[in-house]
Tab-separated table of C-alpha atoms and ligand atoms in Angstrom:
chain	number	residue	atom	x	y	z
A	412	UNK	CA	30.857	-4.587	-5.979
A	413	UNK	CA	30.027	-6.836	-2.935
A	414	UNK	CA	26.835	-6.189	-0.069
A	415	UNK	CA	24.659	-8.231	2.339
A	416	UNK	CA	21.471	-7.604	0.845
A	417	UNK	CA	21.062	-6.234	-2.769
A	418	UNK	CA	17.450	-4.615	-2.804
A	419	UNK	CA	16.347	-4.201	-5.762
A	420	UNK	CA	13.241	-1.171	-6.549
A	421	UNK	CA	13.484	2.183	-4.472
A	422	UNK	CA	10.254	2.477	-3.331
A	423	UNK	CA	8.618	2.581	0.138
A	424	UNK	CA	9.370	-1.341	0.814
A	425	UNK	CA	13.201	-1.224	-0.525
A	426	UNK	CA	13.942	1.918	1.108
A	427	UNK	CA	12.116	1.245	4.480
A	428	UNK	CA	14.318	-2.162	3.964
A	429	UNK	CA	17.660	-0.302	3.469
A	430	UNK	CA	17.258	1.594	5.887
A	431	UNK	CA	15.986	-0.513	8.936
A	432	UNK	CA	18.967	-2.696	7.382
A	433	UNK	CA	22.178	-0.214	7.483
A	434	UNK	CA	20.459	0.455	11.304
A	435	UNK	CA	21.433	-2.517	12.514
A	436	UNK	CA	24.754	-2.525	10.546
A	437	UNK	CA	23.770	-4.972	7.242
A	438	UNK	CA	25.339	-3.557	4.441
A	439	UNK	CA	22.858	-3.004	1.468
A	440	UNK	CA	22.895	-1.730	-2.345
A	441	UNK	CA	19.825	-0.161	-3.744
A	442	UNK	CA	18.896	-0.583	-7.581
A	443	UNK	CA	16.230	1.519	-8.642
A	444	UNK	CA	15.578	1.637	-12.381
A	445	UNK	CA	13.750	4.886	-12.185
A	446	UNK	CA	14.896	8.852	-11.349
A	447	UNK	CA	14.349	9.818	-7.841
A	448	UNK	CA	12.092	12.327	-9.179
A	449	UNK	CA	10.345	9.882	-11.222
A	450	UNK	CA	9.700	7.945	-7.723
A	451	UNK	CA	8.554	10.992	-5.739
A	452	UNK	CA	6.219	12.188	-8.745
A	453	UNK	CA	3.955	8.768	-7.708
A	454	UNK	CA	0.562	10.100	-6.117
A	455	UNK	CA	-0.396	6.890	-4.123
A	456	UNK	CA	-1.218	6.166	-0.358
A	457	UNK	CA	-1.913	7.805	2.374
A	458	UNK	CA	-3.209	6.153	5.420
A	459	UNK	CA	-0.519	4.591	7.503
A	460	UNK	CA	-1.439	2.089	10.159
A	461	UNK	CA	0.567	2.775	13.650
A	462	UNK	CA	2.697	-0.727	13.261
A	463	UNK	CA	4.135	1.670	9.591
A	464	UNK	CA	4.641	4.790	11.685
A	465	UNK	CA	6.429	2.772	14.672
A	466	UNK	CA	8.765	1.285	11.810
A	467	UNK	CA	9.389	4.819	10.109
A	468	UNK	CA	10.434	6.166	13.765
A	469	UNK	CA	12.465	2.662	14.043
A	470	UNK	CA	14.338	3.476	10.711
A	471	UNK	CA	14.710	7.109	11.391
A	472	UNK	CA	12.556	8.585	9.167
A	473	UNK	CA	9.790	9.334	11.037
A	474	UNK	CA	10.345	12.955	12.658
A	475	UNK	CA	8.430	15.409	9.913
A	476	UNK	CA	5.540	12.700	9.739
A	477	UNK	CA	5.858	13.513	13.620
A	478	UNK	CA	5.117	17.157	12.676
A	479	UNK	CA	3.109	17.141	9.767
A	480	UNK	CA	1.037	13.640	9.603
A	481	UNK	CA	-2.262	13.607	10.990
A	482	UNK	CA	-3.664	11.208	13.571
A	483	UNK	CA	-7.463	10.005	12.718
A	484	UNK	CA	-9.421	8.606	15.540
A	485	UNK	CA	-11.918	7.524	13.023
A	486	UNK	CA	-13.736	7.637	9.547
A	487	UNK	CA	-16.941	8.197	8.153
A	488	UNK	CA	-18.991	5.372	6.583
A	489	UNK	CA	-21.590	6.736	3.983
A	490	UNK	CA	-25.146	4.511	2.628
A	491	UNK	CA	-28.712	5.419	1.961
A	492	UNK	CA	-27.982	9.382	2.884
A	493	UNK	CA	-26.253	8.783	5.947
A	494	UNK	CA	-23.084	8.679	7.527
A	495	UNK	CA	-21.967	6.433	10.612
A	496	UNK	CA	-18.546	7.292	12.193
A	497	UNK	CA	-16.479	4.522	13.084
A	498	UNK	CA	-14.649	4.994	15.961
A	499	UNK	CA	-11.627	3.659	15.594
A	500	UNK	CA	-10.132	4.527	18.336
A	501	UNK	CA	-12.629	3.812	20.615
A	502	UNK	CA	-13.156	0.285	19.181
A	503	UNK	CA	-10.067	-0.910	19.509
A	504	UNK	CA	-8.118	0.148	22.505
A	505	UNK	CA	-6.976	3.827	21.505
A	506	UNK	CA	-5.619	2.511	17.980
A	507	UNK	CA	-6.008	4.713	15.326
A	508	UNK	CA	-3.965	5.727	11.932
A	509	UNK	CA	-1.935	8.431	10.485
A	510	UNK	CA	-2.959	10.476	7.118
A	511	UNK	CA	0.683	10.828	5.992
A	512	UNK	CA	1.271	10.486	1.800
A	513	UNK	CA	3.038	8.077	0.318
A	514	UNK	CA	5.277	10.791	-1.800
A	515	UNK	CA	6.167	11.953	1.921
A	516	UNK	CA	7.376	8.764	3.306
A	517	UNK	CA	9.096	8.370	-0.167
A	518	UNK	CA	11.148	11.296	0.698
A	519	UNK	CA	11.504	11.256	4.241
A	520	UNK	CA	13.174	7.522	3.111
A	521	UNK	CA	14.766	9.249	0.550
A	522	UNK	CA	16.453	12.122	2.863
A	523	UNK	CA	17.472	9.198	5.216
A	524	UNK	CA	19.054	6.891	3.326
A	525	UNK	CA	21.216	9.985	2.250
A	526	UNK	CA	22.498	10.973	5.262
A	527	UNK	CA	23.568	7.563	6.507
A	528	UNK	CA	25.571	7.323	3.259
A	529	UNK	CA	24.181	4.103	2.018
A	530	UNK	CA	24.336	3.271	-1.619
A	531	UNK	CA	21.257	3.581	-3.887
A	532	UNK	CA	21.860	3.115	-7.919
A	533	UNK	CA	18.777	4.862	-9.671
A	534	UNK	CA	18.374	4.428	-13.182
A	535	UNK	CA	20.238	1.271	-12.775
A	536	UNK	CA	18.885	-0.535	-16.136
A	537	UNK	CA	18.209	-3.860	-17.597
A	538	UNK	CA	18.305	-5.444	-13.550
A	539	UNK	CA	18.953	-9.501	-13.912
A	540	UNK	CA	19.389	-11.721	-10.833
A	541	UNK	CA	21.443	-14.397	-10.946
A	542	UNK	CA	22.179	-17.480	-9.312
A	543	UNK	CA	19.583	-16.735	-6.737
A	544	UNK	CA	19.174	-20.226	-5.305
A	545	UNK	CA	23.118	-21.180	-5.314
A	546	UNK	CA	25.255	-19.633	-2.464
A	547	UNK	CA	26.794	-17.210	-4.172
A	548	UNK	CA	23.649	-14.836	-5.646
A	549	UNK	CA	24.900	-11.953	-8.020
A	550	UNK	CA	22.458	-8.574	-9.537
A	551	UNK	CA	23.757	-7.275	-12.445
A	552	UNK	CA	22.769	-3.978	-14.233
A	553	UNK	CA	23.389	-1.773	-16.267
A	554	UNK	CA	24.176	2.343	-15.443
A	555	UNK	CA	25.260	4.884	-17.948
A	556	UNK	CA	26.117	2.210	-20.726
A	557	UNK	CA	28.233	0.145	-18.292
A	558	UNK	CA	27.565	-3.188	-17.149
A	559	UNK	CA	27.768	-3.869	-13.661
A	560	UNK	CA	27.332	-6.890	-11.386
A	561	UNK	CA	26.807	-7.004	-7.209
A	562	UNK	CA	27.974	-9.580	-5.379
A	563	UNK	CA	25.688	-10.465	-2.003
A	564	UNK	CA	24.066	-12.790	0.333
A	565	UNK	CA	20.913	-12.272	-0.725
A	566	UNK	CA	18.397	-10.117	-2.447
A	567	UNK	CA	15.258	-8.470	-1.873
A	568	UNK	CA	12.579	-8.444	-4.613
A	569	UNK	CA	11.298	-4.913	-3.448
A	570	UNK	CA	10.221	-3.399	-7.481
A	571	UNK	CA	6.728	-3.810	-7.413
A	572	UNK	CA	4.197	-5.949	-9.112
A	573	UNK	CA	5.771	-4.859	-12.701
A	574	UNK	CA	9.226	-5.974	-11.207
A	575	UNK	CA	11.679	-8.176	-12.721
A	576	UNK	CA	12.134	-10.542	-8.960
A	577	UNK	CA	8.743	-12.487	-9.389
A	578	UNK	CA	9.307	-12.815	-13.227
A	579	UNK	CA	12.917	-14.146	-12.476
A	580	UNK	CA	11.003	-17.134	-10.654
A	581	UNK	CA	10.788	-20.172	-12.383
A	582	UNK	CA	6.656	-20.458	-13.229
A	583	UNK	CA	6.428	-23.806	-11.841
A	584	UNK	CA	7.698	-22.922	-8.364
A	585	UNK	CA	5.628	-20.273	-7.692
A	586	UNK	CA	1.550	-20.128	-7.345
A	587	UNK	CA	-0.892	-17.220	-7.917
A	588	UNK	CA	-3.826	-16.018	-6.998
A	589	UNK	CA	-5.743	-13.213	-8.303
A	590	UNK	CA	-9.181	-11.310	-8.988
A	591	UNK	CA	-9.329	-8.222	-11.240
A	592	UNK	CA	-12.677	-6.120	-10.717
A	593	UNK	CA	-14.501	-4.790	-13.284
A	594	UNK	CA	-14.298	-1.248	-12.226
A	595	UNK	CA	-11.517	1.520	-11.797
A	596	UNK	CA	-10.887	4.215	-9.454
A	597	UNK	CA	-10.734	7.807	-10.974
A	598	UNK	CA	-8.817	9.931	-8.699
A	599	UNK	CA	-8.677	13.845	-8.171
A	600	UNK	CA	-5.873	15.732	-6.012
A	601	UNK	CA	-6.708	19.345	-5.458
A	602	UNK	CA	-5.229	22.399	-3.980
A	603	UNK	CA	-9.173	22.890	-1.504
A	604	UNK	CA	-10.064	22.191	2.130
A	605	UNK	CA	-11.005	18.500	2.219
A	606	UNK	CA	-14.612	18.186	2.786
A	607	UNK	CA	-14.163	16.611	6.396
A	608	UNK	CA	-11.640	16.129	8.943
A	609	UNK	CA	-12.222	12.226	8.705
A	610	UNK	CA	-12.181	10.673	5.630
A	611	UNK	CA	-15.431	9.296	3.955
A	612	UNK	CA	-16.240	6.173	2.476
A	613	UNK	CA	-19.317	6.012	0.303
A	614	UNK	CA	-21.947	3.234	-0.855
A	615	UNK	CA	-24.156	5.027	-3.376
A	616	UNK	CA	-26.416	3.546	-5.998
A	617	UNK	CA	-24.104	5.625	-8.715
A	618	UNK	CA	-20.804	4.069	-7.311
A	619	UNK	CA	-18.297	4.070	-4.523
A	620	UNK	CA	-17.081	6.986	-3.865
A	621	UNK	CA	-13.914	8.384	-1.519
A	622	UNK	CA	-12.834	11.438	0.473
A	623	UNK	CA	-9.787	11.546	1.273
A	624	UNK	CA	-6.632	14.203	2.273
A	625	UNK	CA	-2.789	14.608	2.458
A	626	UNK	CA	-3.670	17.813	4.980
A	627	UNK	CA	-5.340	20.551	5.807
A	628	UNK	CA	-5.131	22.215	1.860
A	629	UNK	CA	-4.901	19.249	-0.313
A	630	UNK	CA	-7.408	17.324	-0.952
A	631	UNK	CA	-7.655	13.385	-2.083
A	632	UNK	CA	-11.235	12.167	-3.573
A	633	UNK	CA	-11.750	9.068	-5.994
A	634	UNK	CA	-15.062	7.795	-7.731
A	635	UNK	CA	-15.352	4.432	-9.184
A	636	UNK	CA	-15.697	4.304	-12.748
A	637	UNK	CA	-15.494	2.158	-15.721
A	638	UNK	CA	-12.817	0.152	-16.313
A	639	UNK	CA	-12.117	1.714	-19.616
A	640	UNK	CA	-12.999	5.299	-19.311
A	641	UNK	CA	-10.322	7.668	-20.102
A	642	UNK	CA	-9.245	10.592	-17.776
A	643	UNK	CA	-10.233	13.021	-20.958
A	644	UNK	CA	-13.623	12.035	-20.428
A	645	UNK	CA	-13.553	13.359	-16.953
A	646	UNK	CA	-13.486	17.264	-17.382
A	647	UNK	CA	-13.349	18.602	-13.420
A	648	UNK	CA	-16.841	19.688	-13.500
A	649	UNK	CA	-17.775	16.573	-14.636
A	650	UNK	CA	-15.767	14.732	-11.679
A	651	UNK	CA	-17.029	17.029	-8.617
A	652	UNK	CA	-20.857	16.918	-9.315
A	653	UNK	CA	-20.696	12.704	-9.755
A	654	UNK	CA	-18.919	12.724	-6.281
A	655	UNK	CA	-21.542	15.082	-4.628
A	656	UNK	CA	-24.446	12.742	-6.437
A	657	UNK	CA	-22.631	10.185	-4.430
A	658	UNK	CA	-22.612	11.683	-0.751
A	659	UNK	CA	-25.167	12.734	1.477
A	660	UNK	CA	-26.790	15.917	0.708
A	661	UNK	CA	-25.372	17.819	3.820
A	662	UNK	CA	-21.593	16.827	3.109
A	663	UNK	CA	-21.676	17.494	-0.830
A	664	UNK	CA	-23.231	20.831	-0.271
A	665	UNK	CA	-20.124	21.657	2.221
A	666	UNK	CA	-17.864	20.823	-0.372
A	667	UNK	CA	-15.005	22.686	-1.419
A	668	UNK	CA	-13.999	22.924	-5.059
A	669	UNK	CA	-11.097	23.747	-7.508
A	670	UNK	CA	-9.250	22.709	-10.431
A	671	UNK	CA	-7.513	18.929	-9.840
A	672	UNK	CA	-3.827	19.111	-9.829
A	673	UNK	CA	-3.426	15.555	-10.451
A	674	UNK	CA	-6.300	13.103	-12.170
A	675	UNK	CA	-5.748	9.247	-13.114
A	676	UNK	CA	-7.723	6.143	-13.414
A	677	UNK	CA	-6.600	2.942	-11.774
A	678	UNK	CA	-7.770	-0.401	-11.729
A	679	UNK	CA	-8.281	-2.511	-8.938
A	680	UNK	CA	-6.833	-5.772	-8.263
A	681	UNK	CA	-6.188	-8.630	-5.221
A	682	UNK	CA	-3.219	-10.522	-6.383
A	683	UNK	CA	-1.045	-12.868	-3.977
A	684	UNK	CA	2.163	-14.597	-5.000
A	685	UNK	CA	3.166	-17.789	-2.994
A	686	UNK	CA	5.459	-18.628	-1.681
A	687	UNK	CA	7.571	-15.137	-1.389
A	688	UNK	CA	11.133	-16.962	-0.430
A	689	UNK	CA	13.044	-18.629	-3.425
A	690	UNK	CA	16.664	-19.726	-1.776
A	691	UNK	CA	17.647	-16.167	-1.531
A	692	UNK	CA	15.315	-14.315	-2.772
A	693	UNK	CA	12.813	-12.861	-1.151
A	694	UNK	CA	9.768	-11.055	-2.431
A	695	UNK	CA	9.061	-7.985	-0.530
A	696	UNK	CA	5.455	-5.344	-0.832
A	697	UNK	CA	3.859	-5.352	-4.391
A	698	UNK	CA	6.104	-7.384	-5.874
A	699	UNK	CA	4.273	-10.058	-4.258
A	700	UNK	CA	1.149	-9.008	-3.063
A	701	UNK	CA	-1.725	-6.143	-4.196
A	702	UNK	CA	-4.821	-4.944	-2.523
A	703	UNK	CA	-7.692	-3.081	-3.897
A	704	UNK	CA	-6.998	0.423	-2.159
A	705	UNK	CA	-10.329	0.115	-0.647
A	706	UNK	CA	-8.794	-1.276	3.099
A	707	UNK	CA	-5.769	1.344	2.603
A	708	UNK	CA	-4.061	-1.759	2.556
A	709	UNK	CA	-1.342	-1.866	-0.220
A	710	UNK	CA	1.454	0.330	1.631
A	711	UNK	CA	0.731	-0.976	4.864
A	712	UNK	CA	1.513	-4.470	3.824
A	713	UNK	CA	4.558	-3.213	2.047
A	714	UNK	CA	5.533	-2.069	5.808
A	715	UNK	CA	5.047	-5.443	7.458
A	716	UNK	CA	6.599	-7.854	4.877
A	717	UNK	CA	9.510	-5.592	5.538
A	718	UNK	CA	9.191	-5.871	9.438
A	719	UNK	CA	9.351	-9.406	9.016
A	720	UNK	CA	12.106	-9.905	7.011
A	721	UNK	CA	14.741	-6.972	8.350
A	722	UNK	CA	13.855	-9.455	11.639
A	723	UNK	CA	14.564	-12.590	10.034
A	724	UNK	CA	17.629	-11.034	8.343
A	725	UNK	CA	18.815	-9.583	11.562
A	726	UNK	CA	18.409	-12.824	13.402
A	727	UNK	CA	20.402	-14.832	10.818
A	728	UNK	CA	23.392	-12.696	10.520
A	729	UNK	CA	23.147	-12.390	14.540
A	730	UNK	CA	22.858	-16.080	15.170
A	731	UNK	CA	24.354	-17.603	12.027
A	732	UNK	CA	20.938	-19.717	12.168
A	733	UNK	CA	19.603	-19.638	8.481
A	734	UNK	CA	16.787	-21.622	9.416
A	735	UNK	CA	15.074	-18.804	10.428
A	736	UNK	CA	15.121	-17.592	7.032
A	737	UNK	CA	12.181	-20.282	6.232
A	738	UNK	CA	9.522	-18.505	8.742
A	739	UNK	CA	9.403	-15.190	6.233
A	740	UNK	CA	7.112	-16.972	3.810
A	741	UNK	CA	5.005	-18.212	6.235
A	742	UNK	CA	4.280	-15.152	8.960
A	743	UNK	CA	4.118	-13.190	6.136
A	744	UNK	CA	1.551	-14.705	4.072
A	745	UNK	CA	-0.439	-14.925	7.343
A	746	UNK	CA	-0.667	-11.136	7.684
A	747	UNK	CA	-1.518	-10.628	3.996
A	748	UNK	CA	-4.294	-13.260	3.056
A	749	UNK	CA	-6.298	-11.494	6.535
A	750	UNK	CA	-6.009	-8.127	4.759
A	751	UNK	CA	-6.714	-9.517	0.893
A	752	UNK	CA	-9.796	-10.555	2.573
A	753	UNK	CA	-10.701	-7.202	4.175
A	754	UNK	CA	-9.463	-5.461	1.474
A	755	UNK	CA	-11.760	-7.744	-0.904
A	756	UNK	CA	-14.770	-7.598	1.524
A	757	UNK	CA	-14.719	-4.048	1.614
A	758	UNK	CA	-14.673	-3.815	-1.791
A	759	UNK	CA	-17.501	-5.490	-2.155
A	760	UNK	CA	-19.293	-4.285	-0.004
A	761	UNK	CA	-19.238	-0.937	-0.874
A	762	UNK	CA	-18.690	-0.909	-4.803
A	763	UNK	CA	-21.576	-1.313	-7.392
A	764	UNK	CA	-20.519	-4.182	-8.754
A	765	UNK	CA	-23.524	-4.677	-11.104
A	766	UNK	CA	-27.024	-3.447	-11.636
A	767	UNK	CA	-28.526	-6.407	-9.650
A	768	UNK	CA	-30.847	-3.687	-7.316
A	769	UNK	CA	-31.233	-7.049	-4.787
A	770	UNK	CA	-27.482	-7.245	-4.398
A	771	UNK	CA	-27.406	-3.173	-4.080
A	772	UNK	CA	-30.404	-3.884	-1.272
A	773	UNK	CA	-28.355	-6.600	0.443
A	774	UNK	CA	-25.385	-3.911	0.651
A	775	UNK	CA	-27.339	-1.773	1.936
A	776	UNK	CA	-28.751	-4.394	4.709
A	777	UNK	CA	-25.318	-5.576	5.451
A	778	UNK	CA	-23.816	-1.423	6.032
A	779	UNK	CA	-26.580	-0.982	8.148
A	780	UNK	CA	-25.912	-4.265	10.183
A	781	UNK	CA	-22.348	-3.696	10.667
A	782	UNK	CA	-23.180	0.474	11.822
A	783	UNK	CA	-25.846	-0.972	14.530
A	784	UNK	CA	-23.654	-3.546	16.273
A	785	UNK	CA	-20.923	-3.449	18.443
A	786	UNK	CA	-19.384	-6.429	17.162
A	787	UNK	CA	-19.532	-5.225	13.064
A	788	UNK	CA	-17.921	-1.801	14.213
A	789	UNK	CA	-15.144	-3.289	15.977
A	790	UNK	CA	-14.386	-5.693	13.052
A	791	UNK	CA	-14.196	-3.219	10.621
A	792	UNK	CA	-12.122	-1.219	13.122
A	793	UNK	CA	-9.586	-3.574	14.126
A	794	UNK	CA	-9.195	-4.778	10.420
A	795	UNK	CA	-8.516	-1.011	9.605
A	796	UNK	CA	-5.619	0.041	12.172
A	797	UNK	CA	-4.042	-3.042	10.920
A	798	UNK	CA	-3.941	-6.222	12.316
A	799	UNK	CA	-0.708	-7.220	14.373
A	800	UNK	CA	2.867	-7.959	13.229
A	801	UNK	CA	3.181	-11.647	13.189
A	802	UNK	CA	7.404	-11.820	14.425
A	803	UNK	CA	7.590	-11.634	17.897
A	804	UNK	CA	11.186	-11.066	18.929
B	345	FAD	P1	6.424	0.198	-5.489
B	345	FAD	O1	5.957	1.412	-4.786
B	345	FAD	O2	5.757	-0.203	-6.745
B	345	FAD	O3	7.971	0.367	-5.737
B	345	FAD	C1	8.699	-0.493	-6.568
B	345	FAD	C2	9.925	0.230	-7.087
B	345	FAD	O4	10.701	-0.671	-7.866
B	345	FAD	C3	9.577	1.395	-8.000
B	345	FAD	O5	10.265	2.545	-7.584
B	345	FAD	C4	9.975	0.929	-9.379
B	345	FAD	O6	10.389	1.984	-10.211
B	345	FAD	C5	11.114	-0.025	-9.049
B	345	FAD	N1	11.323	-1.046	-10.086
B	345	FAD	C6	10.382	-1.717	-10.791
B	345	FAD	N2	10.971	-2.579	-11.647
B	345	FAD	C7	12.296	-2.456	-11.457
B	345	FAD	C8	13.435	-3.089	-12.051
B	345	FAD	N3	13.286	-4.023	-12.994
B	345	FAD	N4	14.646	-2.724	-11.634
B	345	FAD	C9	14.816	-1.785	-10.670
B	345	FAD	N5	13.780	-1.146	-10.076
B	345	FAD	C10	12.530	-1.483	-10.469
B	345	FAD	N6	-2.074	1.661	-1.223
B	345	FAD	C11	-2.790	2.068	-0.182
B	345	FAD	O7	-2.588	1.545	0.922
B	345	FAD	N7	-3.703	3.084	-0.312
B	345	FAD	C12	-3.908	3.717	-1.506
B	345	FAD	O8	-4.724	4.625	-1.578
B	345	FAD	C13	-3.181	3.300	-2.621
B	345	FAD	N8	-3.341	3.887	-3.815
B	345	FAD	C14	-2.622	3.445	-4.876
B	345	FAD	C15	-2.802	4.036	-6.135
B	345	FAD	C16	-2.079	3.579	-7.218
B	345	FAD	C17	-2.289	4.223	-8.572
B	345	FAD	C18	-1.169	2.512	-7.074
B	345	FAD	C19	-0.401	1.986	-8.247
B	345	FAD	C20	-0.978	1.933	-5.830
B	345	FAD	C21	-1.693	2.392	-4.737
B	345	FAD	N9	-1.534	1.825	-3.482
B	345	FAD	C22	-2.254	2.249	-2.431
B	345	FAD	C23	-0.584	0.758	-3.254
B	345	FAD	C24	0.741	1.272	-2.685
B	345	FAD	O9	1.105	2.443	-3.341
B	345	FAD	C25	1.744	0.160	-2.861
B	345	FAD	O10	1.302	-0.936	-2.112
B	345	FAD	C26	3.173	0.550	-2.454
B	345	FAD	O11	3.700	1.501	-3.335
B	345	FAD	C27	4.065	-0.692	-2.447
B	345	FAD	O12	5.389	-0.311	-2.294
B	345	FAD	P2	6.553	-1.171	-2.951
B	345	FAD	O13	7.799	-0.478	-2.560
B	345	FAD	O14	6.370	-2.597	-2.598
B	345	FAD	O15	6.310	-1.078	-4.525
């Protein structure tokens, strides 16, 4: 077989890739190693920054998140037993971001890719990459028992920070950087009216805590949690009365519970990979790059390394210039070490990190800063609709 681009991983960045891609007529293969099922089963994101939804529309795949997404104009900040609404909208020029699930996006990708007729391979196995820095790369895999190899220009690392792209990097050309924090997330979906329109982000003595929603019935909420507690030790009661403890008395008691649907623990990490170009390789979303979910950060990024590089890609089969190919890297990296650091800082802000009660105080000092000034509002609020796309055409 024989492509442009060979993306491999069929997630939000390799589909979003494909698809924006086959758009502007580069020819692509898709290796997933997973079922499609498998893929759609993942309970992740769901805040999309407007530079995401402008590329979904872009790639065609953005008419039911159109329909069924929901704009928010703001979200709640919660410390000492009160909330502060930021305004996002109002802060930063009538910005603002779409509640829209990852699983969503997934499929509207999914649906897409279908009806354009572009190729996808799931449970393509055993994915190797060869001769990535030569002119000639080559993916091989293997599907049903049979061996097969792809022929292309070049490939896109799209499969995620347990991918086989980064690993296929020789350690010595690559640096990087990372903090794991001593704390997890546990997270609840439920079939129950989520406790606010906006959603709510907590400081409490007893933990972070997060209210979230994929719409008007389903309900998102995480607390933070030991790193190694097990889900088992969560019963549901167990879960809904820590995240009340954790809210102001007026929202808990409004509260809506039911049984969870879905309940996991996962840990939190910042982890950058540089450079993300290796001759013709190119590192695309996770693979490269992970957020705490704190700054709703992790899919969003996915969405603008892709922007970047369907641009560069465009350019150089356009112009023939390959040059161009060395600015991916750089714009890139830009965009993501801005939101590691808001991702990081909100984090830490609003996590119990220890049980240092001067470092909980200082929290505390900093929230209320930030909610009484004009200037700490509109950071947070420009950080959180997503700072710009670096390409400019
Ligand atoms: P992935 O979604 O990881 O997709 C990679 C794909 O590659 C997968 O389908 C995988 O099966 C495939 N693959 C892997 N290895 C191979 C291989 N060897 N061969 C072929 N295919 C392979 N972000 C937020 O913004 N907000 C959140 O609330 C949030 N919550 C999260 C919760 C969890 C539990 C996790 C894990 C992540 C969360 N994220 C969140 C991050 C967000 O989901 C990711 O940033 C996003 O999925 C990145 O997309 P991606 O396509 O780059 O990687």
């Amino acid at each position: 077989m024989k492509t442009q681009v060979a993306i491999i991983g069929a997630g939000p960045s390799g589909l979003l890739l494909g698809q924006l891609l086959h758009k502007h007529g580069i020819d692509n293969i898709i290796l997933e190693a997973r079922t499609p099922e498998y893929v759609l089963g993942r309970i992740r994101a769901g805040v999309l920054e407007q530079g995401m939804v402008d590329l979904l529309h872009e790639a065609g795949a953005g008419e039911r998140m159109a329909r069924e997404g929901h704009v928010h104009e703001g979200f709640m900040l919660s410390f000492g037993g009160r909330a502060e609404r930021i305004d996002l909208k109002g802060l930063t020029g009538g910005k603002t971001v779409t509640v829209y699930g990852q699983t969503e996006v997934t499929r509207d990708l999914m649906d897409a890719r279908a009806a354009s007729g572009a190729q996808t391979v799931y449970e393509a196995l055993d994915v190797q990459l060869h001769d990535s820095d030569g002119p000639a790369p080559r993916v091989s895999y293997t599907k049903d028992g049979v061996r097969c190899e792809i022929a292309c220009d070049y490939i896109a690392g799209c499969d995620g920070f347990h991918g086989v792209s980064r690993r296929s990097v020789d350690p010595g050309r690559i640096t990087c950087y990372e903090r794991v924090y001593p704390f997890g997330w546990l997270g609840v979906l439920s079939r129950t009216p989520p406790v606010d329109h906006e959603l709510i982000y907590a400081n409490h003595e007893r933990g972070f805590a997060l209210c979230s929603m994929r719409n008007e019935m389903l309900s998102r909420y995480y607390v933070q949690c030991p790193l190694d507690d097990k889900v088992e030790q969560w019963s549901d009661g167990r879960f809904w009365d820590e995240l009340r403890a954790r809210l102001p008395e007026e929202i808990g008691a409004r509260m809506v519970t039911g049984p969870s649907i879905e309940k996991s623990i996962a840990p939190l990490r910042s982890f950058v990979a540089e450079p993300m170009r290796f001759g013709r390789l190119f590192l695309v979303g996770d693979a490269a790059h992970i957020v705490p979910p704190t700054g709703a950060k992790g899919l969003n990024l996915a969405a603008s390394d892709v922007h970047t590089l369907y641009k560069v890609l465009c350019e150089r089969y356009r112009t023939g210039d390959v040059d161009v190919l060395d600015r991916y890297s750089e714009l890139s990296l830009r965009r993501i070490w801005k939101a590691e650091r808001f991702s990081w800082w909100m984090t830490s802000l609003l996590h119990k990190l220890d049980d240092d009660v001067f470092a909980h105080r200082i929290r505390l000092a900093e929230l209320d800063y930030l909610a009484g000034s004009q200037a700490g509002r509109t950071t947070i609020a420009e950080n959180y609709v997503g700072l710009p796309y670096e390409w400019r055409d």
